[in-house]
Coordinates of C-alpha atoms and ligand atoms in Angstrom, one line a residue:
Chain A
M53 CA -0.2 0.3 -0.2
Q54 CA 1.5 3.4 -1.2
T55 CA 0.5 4.9 2.4
A56 CA 2.5 2.2 4.1
T57 CA 5.8 3.1 2.4
V58 CA 5.3 7.3 3.0
V59 CA 4.7 6.4 6.5
N60 CA 7.8 3.6 6.6
A61 CA 9.8 5.5 4.8
P62 CA 10.4 8.6 7.6
A63 CA 10.6 6.1 10.4
G64 CA 13.4 4.2 8.4
A65 CA 15.1 7.6 8.4
A66 CA 14.3 8.6 11.4
L67 CA 16.0 5.3 12.9
A68 CA 19.3 6.3 11.4
P69 CA 20.2 9.0 14.4
A70 CA 19.5 6.5 16.7
D71 CA 21.6 5.7 20.0
P72 CA 23.1 9.8 19.3
G73 CA 25.2 8.6 22.8
G74 CA 27.4 6.1 20.8
S75 CA 28.0 8.4 17.3
A76 CA 28.8 11.6 19.7
A77 CA 31.2 9.4 21.1
A78 CA 32.3 7.7 18.3
A79 CA 33.1 11.4 16.3
S80 CA 35.0 12.7 19.9
R81 CA 37.1 9.6 19.2
R82 CA 37.6 10.2 15.3
A83 CA 38.7 14.0 16.3
N84 CA 41.2 12.5 19.0
L85 CA 42.7 10.7 16.7
L86 CA 42.4 13.3 14.2
L87 CA 44.5 15.6 16.6
L88 CA 47.0 12.8 17.5
R89 CA 47.4 12.5 13.7
R90 CA 48.1 15.8 12.9
L91 CA 50.8 15.9 16.1
A92 CA 51.9 12.9 16.4
L93 CA 53.5 13.3 12.6
P94 CA 55.7 16.2 12.5
V95 CA 56.8 15.7 15.6
L96 CA 57.6 12.1 14.6
A97 CA 59.1 13.8 11.5
A98 CA 61.5 16.1 13.9
A99 CA 62.4 12.9 16.0
L100 CA 63.7 11.2 12.9
V101 CA 65.5 14.4 11.9
L102 CA 67.1 14.6 14.9
A103 CA 68.3 10.8 15.7
V104 CA 69.6 11.1 11.9
W105 CA 72.1 14.4 13.0
E106 CA 73.2 12.8 16.2
V107 CA 73.9 9.4 14.8
G108 CA 75.6 10.8 12.0
T109 CA 77.4 13.5 13.6
R110 CA 78.6 10.5 15.8
W111 CA 79.0 8.0 13.0
A112 CA 81.1 10.4 10.8
Q113 CA 83.2 11.8 13.5
V114 CA 81.9 15.4 12.8
P115 CA 84.1 17.7 14.4
E116 CA 81.9 19.9 17.2
V117 CA 83.1 23.3 16.5
L118 CA 81.5 22.4 12.5
L119 CA 78.1 20.7 14.1
P120 CA 77.5 19.0 17.8
P121 CA 75.2 16.3 18.0
P122 CA 72.0 17.1 19.9
S123 CA 73.0 15.7 23.0
A124 CA 76.1 18.3 22.9
V125 CA 73.3 20.7 22.9
V126 CA 71.3 19.7 25.8
D127 CA 74.3 19.3 27.5
R128 CA 74.9 22.9 27.2
L129 CA 71.7 24.1 27.3
V130 CA 71.7 22.3 30.6
N131 CA 74.9 23.6 32.4
A132 CA 74.9 26.7 30.3
F133 CA 71.3 27.5 31.5
P134 CA 71.5 30.3 34.0
L135 CA 73.7 32.3 31.6
L136 CA 71.5 31.4 28.7
M137 CA 68.1 32.7 31.4
K138 CA 70.4 35.9 31.7
H139 CA 71.2 37.1 28.1
A140 CA 67.5 35.2 27.3
W141 CA 65.9 38.5 29.1
P142 CA 67.0 41.5 27.8
T143 CA 65.8 39.9 24.7
I144 CA 62.9 38.7 25.3
W145 CA 61.3 42.1 27.2
Q146 CA 62.6 43.5 23.6
S147 CA 60.7 41.7 21.6
L148 CA 57.4 42.2 23.7
A149 CA 57.4 45.9 24.1
G150 CA 58.3 46.5 20.7
F151 CA 55.9 43.9 19.4
A152 CA 53.1 45.9 21.8
I153 CA 54.6 49.3 20.8
A154 CA 53.9 48.0 16.8
T155 CA 50.8 47.7 17.9
V156 CA 49.4 50.1 19.5
L157 CA 50.9 52.6 16.3
G158 CA 50.0 50.2 13.6
I159 CA 46.3 50.1 14.5
S160 CA 46.7 54.2 15.4
L161 CA 47.9 54.5 11.7
A162 CA 45.3 52.5 10.7
T163 CA 42.7 53.8 11.8
L164 CA 44.1 57.7 11.2
L165 CA 45.1 56.4 7.0
S166 CA 41.0 54.7 7.2
A167 CA 39.3 57.8 9.0
S168 CA 40.6 60.5 6.1
T169 CA 40.8 59.8 2.9
I170 CA 42.9 62.8 2.3
I171 CA 46.0 61.2 5.2
R172 CA 45.9 58.2 3.3
E173 CA 46.7 59.1 -0.4
T174 CA 49.6 61.6 1.6
L175 CA 50.4 58.4 3.3
Y176 CA 49.5 54.7 1.9
P177 CA 51.6 55.2 -0.8
N178 CA 54.9 55.8 2.0
V179 CA 54.1 53.0 3.9
V180 CA 53.7 50.3 1.0
F181 CA 57.2 51.9 0.0
F182 CA 59.0 51.8 3.5
Q183 CA 57.2 48.2 3.6
L184 CA 59.2 47.5 0.6
I185 CA 62.4 48.5 1.5
P186 CA 64.8 45.5 2.8
K187 CA 64.9 47.0 6.4
I188 CA 67.4 44.7 7.7
A189 CA 69.8 47.2 5.8
L190 CA 68.6 50.4 8.2
A191 CA 69.3 48.9 11.3
P192 CA 72.5 50.2 11.3
L193 CA 71.0 53.7 11.5
F194 CA 68.8 52.7 14.2
V195 CA 72.1 53.2 16.5
V196 CA 73.1 55.5 14.3
W197 CA 70.4 57.6 16.1
F198 CA 69.1 55.5 19.2
G199 CA 73.0 54.7 20.7
L200 CA 74.1 51.6 22.0
G201 CA 71.3 51.0 24.5
P202 CA 68.4 49.0 24.4
E203 CA 66.5 52.1 23.2
A204 CA 67.8 51.0 19.1
R205 CA 67.2 47.8 19.5
L206 CA 63.5 48.4 21.2
S207 CA 63.1 51.1 17.8
F208 CA 64.3 49.0 15.0
S209 CA 61.8 45.8 16.3
V210 CA 59.2 49.0 16.5
F211 CA 60.1 49.4 12.4
V212 CA 60.1 45.9 11.8
S213 CA 57.3 44.7 13.4
F214 CA 54.8 47.7 12.8
F215 CA 54.3 47.5 8.9
P216 CA 52.6 43.8 9.2
V217 CA 49.8 45.5 11.6
V218 CA 49.2 48.1 9.4
I219 CA 48.8 46.9 6.1
A220 CA 46.7 43.6 8.3
T221 CA 44.2 46.6 9.8
L222 CA 43.5 48.6 7.3
A223 CA 42.7 45.7 5.0
G224 CA 40.3 45.2 8.0
L225 CA 39.1 48.3 8.2
D226 CA 38.4 48.8 4.5
N227 CA 37.2 44.9 4.1
V228 CA 33.4 45.7 5.6
E229 CA 30.1 44.6 3.4
R230 CA 28.9 47.9 1.8
D231 CA 25.4 47.2 2.7
L232 CA 26.5 47.6 6.7
L233 CA 28.1 51.2 6.3
R234 CA 24.9 51.6 4.0
L235 CA 23.2 50.4 7.1
C236 CA 25.2 52.6 9.6
R237 CA 24.8 55.7 7.4
A238 CA 20.1 54.9 6.6
L239 CA 20.8 54.6 10.7
T240 CA 22.2 58.2 11.2
A241 CA 25.5 56.6 12.3
S242 CA 28.7 59.1 13.4
N243 CA 31.4 58.4 11.5
W244 CA 33.0 57.3 14.9
Q245 CA 29.9 55.4 15.9
T246 CA 30.6 53.6 12.9
F247 CA 34.2 53.0 13.4
V248 CA 33.5 51.5 16.8
S249 CA 30.7 49.1 16.1
V250 CA 31.4 47.9 12.9
R251 CA 34.5 48.7 11.5
L252 CA 36.8 47.6 14.7
P253 CA 35.7 44.5 15.4
H254 CA 35.2 43.7 11.7
A255 CA 39.0 44.4 11.5
M256 CA 39.3 42.1 14.9
P257 CA 40.7 38.4 12.9
Y258 CA 43.0 41.2 10.3
I259 CA 44.5 42.6 13.3
F260 CA 45.8 39.4 15.2
S261 CA 46.6 38.1 12.2
G262 CA 48.8 40.9 11.5
M263 CA 49.7 40.7 14.7
K264 CA 51.1 37.1 14.2
I265 CA 53.5 38.7 11.7
A266 CA 54.6 40.7 13.6
S267 CA 55.2 38.9 16.7
T268 CA 58.2 37.0 15.5
F269 CA 59.0 40.3 13.4
A270 CA 59.3 41.6 16.6
I271 CA 61.7 39.2 18.0
I272 CA 64.2 38.9 14.2
G273 CA 64.7 43.1 15.2
V274 CA 65.7 42.6 18.7
I275 CA 68.2 40.1 17.3
V276 CA 69.7 41.8 14.2
G277 CA 70.0 44.8 17.0
E278 CA 71.9 42.7 19.2
F279 CA 73.9 41.5 16.3
I280 CA 74.9 45.1 15.3
T281 CA 75.6 46.4 19.3
S282 CA 75.1 44.9 22.5
R283 CA 76.3 43.5 25.5
A284 CA 73.5 41.6 26.2
G285 CA 71.0 39.6 24.6
L286 CA 70.6 36.4 22.9
G287 CA 71.6 37.8 19.7
Y288 CA 74.8 38.8 21.5
L289 CA 75.0 35.7 23.0
I290 CA 75.2 33.6 19.3
L291 CA 77.7 36.1 18.4
F292 CA 79.8 36.0 21.0
A293 CA 80.0 31.8 20.7
S294 CA 80.5 32.0 17.6
A295 CA 83.8 34.1 18.1
Q296 CA 84.8 31.2 20.9
A297 CA 83.9 28.5 18.1
E298 CA 81.3 27.1 20.6
T299 CA 78.5 26.0 18.6
A300 CA 76.4 23.8 21.0
L301 CA 76.1 27.2 22.9
I302 CA 75.4 28.8 19.6
L303 CA 72.4 25.6 19.0
A304 CA 71.7 26.5 22.5
A305 CA 70.9 29.7 22.2
I306 CA 68.6 29.1 19.4
S307 CA 67.4 26.9 21.0
V308 CA 66.5 28.9 23.7
L309 CA 65.1 31.9 21.1
C310 CA 62.9 29.2 19.3
V311 CA 60.9 28.0 22.6
F312 CA 60.3 31.8 23.1
G313 CA 59.2 32.5 19.4
L314 CA 57.0 29.5 19.6
A315 CA 55.1 30.4 22.8
F316 CA 54.7 34.1 21.5
Y317 CA 53.3 33.3 18.4
G318 CA 51.3 30.3 19.8
V319 CA 50.0 33.3 22.0
V320 CA 49.2 35.5 19.8
A321 CA 47.6 32.8 16.9
L322 CA 45.4 32.1 19.9
C323 CA 43.9 35.0 20.4
E324 CA 43.6 34.7 16.5
R325 CA 41.5 32.2 16.3
W326 CA 39.3 33.0 19.3
T327 CA 39.2 36.7 17.5
I328 CA 37.8 34.8 14.3
E329 CA 35.9 32.9 16.6
R330 CA 33.9 36.2 18.4
F331 CA 33.7 38.2 14.9
G332 CA 33.7 35.9 11.9
D333 CA 30.7 34.9 10.7
R334 CA 31.1 31.7 10.6
P335 CA 31.9 29.0 12.8
R336 CA 35.3 27.4 12.5
Chain B
M220 CA 10.9 57.9 -14.1
N221 CA 8.0 59.8 -15.0
V222 CA 4.5 59.8 -13.1
T223 CA 2.1 61.0 -14.8
A224 CA -1.6 61.5 -14.5
E225 CA -1.7 59.8 -17.8
P226 CA -3.1 56.8 -17.1
R227 CA -2.6 54.1 -19.5
A228 CA -5.0 53.6 -21.5
P229 CA -5.9 49.9 -22.6
A230 CA -7.9 49.1 -25.3
G231 CA -11.1 47.8 -24.6
E232 CA -12.9 46.1 -21.2
D233 CA -10.4 47.6 -18.0
P234 CA -10.9 45.6 -15.8
A235 CA -8.7 47.7 -12.8
A236 CA -10.4 50.8 -14.1
A237 CA -12.4 50.3 -10.1
W238 CA -9.1 50.6 -8.3
R239 CA -6.8 52.4 -10.5
H240 CA -5.3 55.4 -8.1
P241 CA -6.5 58.9 -8.9
A242 CA -4.2 60.7 -10.3
P243 CA -1.8 63.1 -7.9
V244 CA -2.6 66.3 -7.2
A245 CA 0.3 68.6 -8.0
A246 CA -0.6 70.7 -4.8
D247 CA -1.1 68.2 -2.6
R248 CA 2.1 68.2 -0.8
D249 CA 0.9 69.2 2.4
A250 CA -2.1 66.6 2.6
A251 CA 0.3 63.6 1.7
Y252 CA 2.9 61.7 4.0
L253 CA 5.5 61.5 1.4
S254 CA 5.3 63.5 -1.7
L255 CA 7.8 63.2 -4.6
R256 CA 8.2 66.2 -6.9
H257 CA 9.9 66.0 -10.4
A258 CA 13.0 64.2 -8.4
R259 CA 15.5 62.9 -10.4
K260 CA 18.7 61.0 -10.3
V261 CA 21.6 60.8 -12.5
Y262 CA 24.6 59.4 -12.3
Q263 CA 28.0 60.8 -13.7
T264 CA 30.1 57.5 -14.6
R265 CA 32.8 56.7 -16.9
T266 CA 30.3 55.8 -19.5
G267 CA 29.0 58.7 -19.4
D268 CA 25.4 59.6 -17.6
V269 CA 23.1 57.3 -15.9
E270 CA 19.2 58.4 -15.6
A271 CA 18.2 56.1 -13.1
V272 CA 15.1 57.8 -12.1
G273 CA 13.8 60.7 -14.4
M274 CA 10.9 63.0 -13.0
A275 CA 9.2 61.0 -10.6
N276 CA 6.0 62.6 -8.8
L277 CA 3.9 60.6 -6.2
D278 CA 2.2 60.6 -4.0
I279 CA 1.9 58.8 -1.0
A280 CA -0.6 58.9 2.0
A281 CA 0.2 58.3 5.7
G282 CA 0.3 54.5 6.6
E283 CA 0.3 53.4 3.0
F284 CA 1.6 50.0 1.8
V285 CA 2.8 50.9 -1.4
S286 CA 4.6 47.7 -3.6
I287 CA 6.8 48.8 -6.4
L288 CA 7.1 46.7 -9.3
G289 CA 9.5 47.0 -12.1
P290 CA 12.3 44.8 -14.2
S291 CA 16.1 45.1 -13.0
G292 CA 17.5 48.4 -13.7
C293 CA 14.8 50.6 -13.9
G294 CA 15.7 53.2 -11.1
K295 CA 13.5 51.1 -8.0
S296 CA 16.6 51.5 -5.5
T297 CA 17.5 54.4 -7.0
L298 CA 14.2 56.3 -5.9
L299 CA 13.8 54.2 -2.5
S300 CA 17.5 55.7 -1.8
M301 CA 16.3 59.3 -2.9
V302 CA 13.4 58.7 -0.3
G303 CA 15.2 57.4 2.5
G304 CA 17.9 60.4 1.9
L305 CA 20.9 58.0 1.3
E306 CA 21.1 59.5 -2.0
T307 CA 20.9 63.3 -3.1
V308 CA 18.3 64.1 -5.8
T309 CA 19.9 65.4 -8.6
E310 CA 16.6 67.5 -9.4
G311 CA 13.4 68.1 -8.2
E312 CA 12.8 68.0 -4.2
I313 CA 11.3 65.1 -1.9
W314 CA 9.3 66.1 0.9
I315 CA 8.2 64.0 3.6
E316 CA 5.5 65.6 6.7
G317 CA 6.5 69.3 5.0
A318 CA 9.5 68.7 5.3
Q319 CA 12.1 68.2 2.6
V320 CA 14.7 65.3 2.6
T321 CA 18.4 66.5 3.3
G322 CA 19.6 62.9 4.2
P323 CA 18.5 59.7 6.6
R324 CA 16.1 60.1 9.7
R325 CA 16.2 58.0 12.9
D326 CA 12.1 57.7 12.3
F327 CA 12.7 55.5 9.1
G328 CA 13.7 52.1 9.1
Y329 CA 15.7 50.1 6.2
I330 CA 15.5 46.6 4.9
F331 CA 18.4 45.5 2.5
Q332 CA 18.3 42.6 -0.1
D333 CA 20.9 40.8 2.1
P334 CA 20.2 40.8 5.7
T335 CA 23.1 42.7 7.0
L336 CA 24.0 41.4 10.4
L337 CA 26.2 41.9 12.8
P338 CA 27.6 38.9 12.6
W339 CA 29.7 39.1 16.4
K340 CA 26.3 40.1 17.5
S341 CA 23.6 37.7 19.1
V342 CA 19.8 38.1 17.4
L343 CA 18.9 40.2 20.0
D344 CA 21.4 42.7 19.8
N345 CA 21.4 43.1 16.0
V346 CA 17.9 43.9 16.5
L347 CA 18.9 46.9 18.8
F348 CA 21.6 48.1 17.0
P349 CA 19.6 51.2 15.7
I350 CA 18.4 51.9 19.2
R351 CA 22.1 51.9 20.0
T352 CA 23.4 53.6 17.9
Q353 CA 20.7 56.1 17.3
K354 CA 21.2 56.9 21.6
R355 CA 17.9 55.8 22.3
P356 CA 17.9 54.2 25.9
V357 CA 18.1 50.8 25.6
A358 CA 15.7 49.8 28.2
D359 CA 12.8 51.8 26.5
Y360 CA 12.9 49.2 23.4
E361 CA 13.5 45.7 25.1
A362 CA 10.0 44.5 25.2
E363 CA 9.8 45.5 21.9
A364 CA 12.6 43.5 20.6
H365 CA 11.6 40.5 22.1
R366 CA 7.9 40.7 21.4
L367 CA 9.2 42.1 17.6
L368 CA 11.1 38.4 17.5
E369 CA 8.1 36.5 19.3
R370 CA 5.9 37.4 16.4
V371 CA 8.4 36.7 13.7
G372 CA 8.9 33.0 14.5
L373 CA 12.5 33.9 17.0
G374 CA 11.8 33.9 20.1
E375 CA 14.2 30.6 21.0
F376 CA 16.5 32.3 18.8
K377 CA 17.5 35.3 20.7
A378 CA 20.7 34.6 21.5
K379 CA 22.4 32.8 18.5
R380 CA 24.5 34.2 16.2
P381 CA 23.6 35.0 12.6
R382 CA 25.6 32.0 11.4
E383 CA 23.2 29.9 13.1
L384 CA 20.4 31.3 11.3
S385 CA 19.1 30.6 8.1
G386 CA 18.3 32.9 5.6
G387 CA 15.1 32.9 6.1
M388 CA 15.3 33.8 9.4
R389 CA 18.4 36.0 9.3
Q390 CA 15.9 38.5 7.4
R391 CA 13.6 38.0 10.0
V392 CA 16.1 39.8 12.1
A393 CA 16.2 42.4 9.8
L394 CA 12.8 42.6 9.7
C395 CA 12.9 42.8 13.3
R396 CA 15.4 45.5 13.1
G397 CA 13.8 47.8 10.8
L398 CA 10.5 47.3 13.2
I399 CA 12.6 48.4 16.7
N400 CA 12.6 52.3 16.3
D401 CA 9.0 52.2 15.4
P402 CA 9.9 54.2 12.3
R403 CA 7.6 56.5 10.6
L404 CA 8.4 54.9 7.5
M405 CA 9.5 51.8 5.8
L406 CA 11.7 51.2 3.3
M407 CA 12.5 47.3 1.7
D408 CA 14.4 46.9 -0.8
E409 CA 13.7 43.6 -2.5
P410 CA 14.1 42.0 1.1
F411 CA 13.2 38.6 0.1
S412 CA 14.6 38.3 -3.0
A413 CA 17.3 36.3 -1.7
L414 CA 15.3 33.4 -0.4
D415 CA 13.9 30.4 -1.4
A416 CA 10.4 30.3 -2.6
I417 CA 8.9 28.5 0.7
S418 CA 11.0 31.1 3.1
R419 CA 9.5 34.2 0.7
D420 CA 5.6 33.2 1.5
D421 CA 6.7 32.6 5.2
M422 CA 8.1 36.4 4.9
N423 CA 5.4 37.5 3.4
L424 CA 3.0 36.2 5.6
A425 CA 5.0 37.0 8.8
L426 CA 5.1 40.7 6.9
V427 CA 1.7 41.0 6.3
R428 CA 0.6 39.2 9.8
L429 CA 2.8 42.3 11.3
W430 CA 0.8 44.8 9.0
D431 CA -2.5 43.5 10.8
S432 CA -1.3 45.7 14.0
Y433 CA 1.4 48.6 12.1
H434 CA 0.1 51.0 10.4
K435 CA 3.3 52.2 9.0
T436 CA 4.3 54.2 5.9
A437 CA 5.6 51.6 3.5
L438 CA 7.8 51.3 0.0
F439 CA 8.3 48.0 -0.8
V440 CA 10.5 47.2 -4.2
T441 CA 9.9 43.9 -5.6
H442 CA 9.9 41.3 -8.6
S443 CA 6.8 39.2 -7.9
I444 CA 3.3 40.3 -8.6
R445 CA 1.7 38.2 -6.0
E446 CA 4.3 39.7 -3.3
A447 CA 3.3 42.9 -4.1
V448 CA -0.6 42.3 -4.8
F449 CA -0.7 40.2 -1.5
L450 CA 1.5 42.8 0.4
A451 CA 0.3 46.3 -0.6
D452 CA -2.2 48.5 -0.8
R453 CA -1.6 50.4 -3.5
V454 CA 0.9 49.2 -6.3
L455 CA 3.0 50.7 -8.8
V456 CA 4.9 49.3 -12.6
M457 CA 7.4 50.8 -13.5
T458 CA 8.9 50.3 -16.6
A459 CA 12.5 49.7 -17.4
R460 CA 14.8 53.2 -17.9
P461 CA 13.8 55.5 -19.6
S462 CA 11.0 54.3 -16.5
R463 CA 8.2 55.5 -16.1
I464 CA 5.4 54.6 -14.0
V465 CA 2.8 53.2 -16.4
A466 CA 0.1 51.6 -13.7
D467 CA -1.1 53.0 -10.1
L468 CA -3.6 50.5 -8.3
R469 CA -5.2 51.0 -4.8
L470 CA -5.8 47.0 -4.6
P471 CA -9.2 46.5 -2.8
F472 CA -8.6 43.6 0.2
A473 CA -8.9 44.4 3.7
R474 CA -6.8 44.3 6.7
P475 CA -5.8 42.1 8.5
R476 CA -5.4 40.1 5.4
D477 CA -6.2 36.7 5.5
V478 CA -3.6 33.8 3.0
T479 CA -6.4 33.2 1.1
V480 CA -7.1 36.4 -0.4
Q481 CA -4.4 34.8 -3.0
D482 CA -6.6 32.3 -3.8
T483 CA -9.4 34.9 -4.7
P484 CA -10.2 35.2 -8.7
E485 CA -10.4 38.5 -7.9
F486 CA -6.0 38.3 -6.3
N487 CA -5.3 36.5 -9.5
R488 CA -7.4 38.6 -12.5
I489 CA -5.2 42.0 -11.0
C490 CA -1.9 39.8 -10.6
A491 CA -3.1 38.6 -14.8
W492 CA -3.5 42.5 -14.9
L493 CA 0.0 44.1 -13.5
R494 CA 1.5 41.1 -15.8
D495 CA 0.5 42.6 -18.4
Q496 CA 1.3 46.2 -18.2
I497 CA 4.4 44.6 -17.2
Q498 CA 5.0 42.6 -20.2
A499 CA 3.3 45.9 -22.6
G500 CA 6.2 48.3 -20.3
Y501 CA 9.1 45.9 -21.7
G502 CA 7.0 46.0 -25.8
R503 CA 7.4 49.7 -25.1
A504 CA 10.8 49.9 -24.9
A505 CA 11.8 46.8 -27.0
P506 CA 12.2 49.4 -30.0
G507 CA 14.7 51.9 -28.6
T508 CA 17.1 48.7 -27.5
G509 CA 16.5 46.2 -30.2
G510 CA 16.8 49.2 -33.1
Ligands
LIG233 N1 25.9 54.6 -7.6 C1 25.5 54.2 -8.9 N2 26.4 54.7 -9.9 C2 26.3 54.8 -11.5 N3 24.8 53.7 -12.0 C3 23.9 53.0 -10.7 C4 24.8 53.6 -9.3 N4 23.7 52.9 -8.8 C5 22.8 52.6 -10.0 N5 22.9 52.7 -11.2 C6 22.1 53.0 -12.2 O1 20.6 52.8 -12.4 C7 20.1 52.5 -12.9 C8 19.5 52.0 -12.4 O2 19.6 51.3 -11.0 P1 19.1 50.7 -9.6 O3 18.0 51.6 -9.2 O4 19.6 49.9 -8.6 O5 17.8 49.4 -10.3 P2 17.2 48.4 -9.8 O6 16.5 48.7 -8.1 O7 15.1 48.8 -10.2 O8 17.6 47.5 -10.7 C9 20.4 51.2 -13.8 O9 21.0 51.6 -14.9 C10 22.6 50.8 -12.3 O10 23.4 50.5 -13.6
LIG234 MG1 17.3 47.6 -7.1

């Protein structure tokens, strides 16, 4: 009978998602497996490289000055730990401060550029131009201008990490749906209200993606500054160790730098994820 | 667009004669709620001037729900934007309650084709967005926001974010947002065009139900004849550019309006007549473009 099939079909269909607890558990197991795989594979690859490095340098009896095995680096890391921390501190605070200042300045300049057409037409081509020149080449100038103290490294770090924030923020402030701006106009919103309630929230994920780039640039800025002039900091320590042919210490210092860089980037990347979750228009 | 007193006189019997709207009276500006006087809009583009609206003359009474039917690109959106103060008038004047329109006003409500909700705000906060923007006391409008959302069937979704809603639900939020500040004039530019047929019927019904109690003046642009007739008290038909109004009908359907009105022979006769008018408008425009 026809009605019977019609009635049966939805019933049959309704059977499929039965036992929701079981399928939810299966889904979470699948997610865990996926996460494990995404974590395990790269870790495994890195471990493999380290193992080959360890075995290779020992087997070929590569001189430690040329390339010490990872175990020697770890040894150095442990027994030079107080020294490494002493030098890590100035690098860390200067990177963080440079990053923070660059973020504030970058967002401010982008706001200015997006607020006024005339300012934008005047400044934006210059911003792009500065973005294009190899900024590292300008590092010695900062020493000339700011002397040998931390100011030179801090200001250079700001200079290097500032541009990605400006450009990303400006893209975010500009990329607002035209209809939303029309709505604001229709509601008689002031420019400031439009900025605060629409443009800025919309720009949040963009700002954080710019900050993510800035976080790595800020560290590069400080290290380059330390290479040029400094008596403290991981950059200085690396240069010093290389003069002493202490390759294991160089690699130990770089390891500390990596851990800091990763943690820094990771925190900003987490913030970015959160802003996308909070301000984006689709769930991740 | 030319709204002239000259009616299109179809040869033979005219089933719409009984409903035809009286010609606008030129000196009636103060009596009408909204008046367009020779309003004209010319866009200057790189490829030359585009006359989007040419010499619109129109009077709309307070509380009238007016549908505007017409092909794409005939200047409907431009007309609406000029009335709403979002576009300047190149020539002519637009008057509302005896005052000339110079820009957007706080007592207008707008609904666009896209819901244009703020993705980072909840449904309720989106509805209250005009209140916050216009610095009105939010507490005075919260109850109304809840009531509106309940009435369009979104009572359960007030705390949700727009991305968790379907297209039809989002447009309902936009509808509530357009009504929250109790506007005197609602401007709706193809608000349901992007929706699927079922959601669209749903929205039409929701709008008609709202209008059972809200007696607001409304301009509603649409491509759908049935939608135009079902919703409105009065229907204007525009032709392609250079556009003019070829029909101005007052509809005989009472409010509160029943869904079943769509099944009456009268409703279908009006729709058929309007379709003829639109096709006649195309026919009129064809020689100019086809050569
Ligand atoms: N901002 C603009 N600049 C230039 N031309 C425009 C602009 N807006 C609309 N037009 C032109 O004006 C005409 C009418 O457009 P519009 O009012 O959007 O028509 P409709 O809403 O009836 O589809 C079209 O030919 C369109 O290309
Ligand atoms: Mg349009």
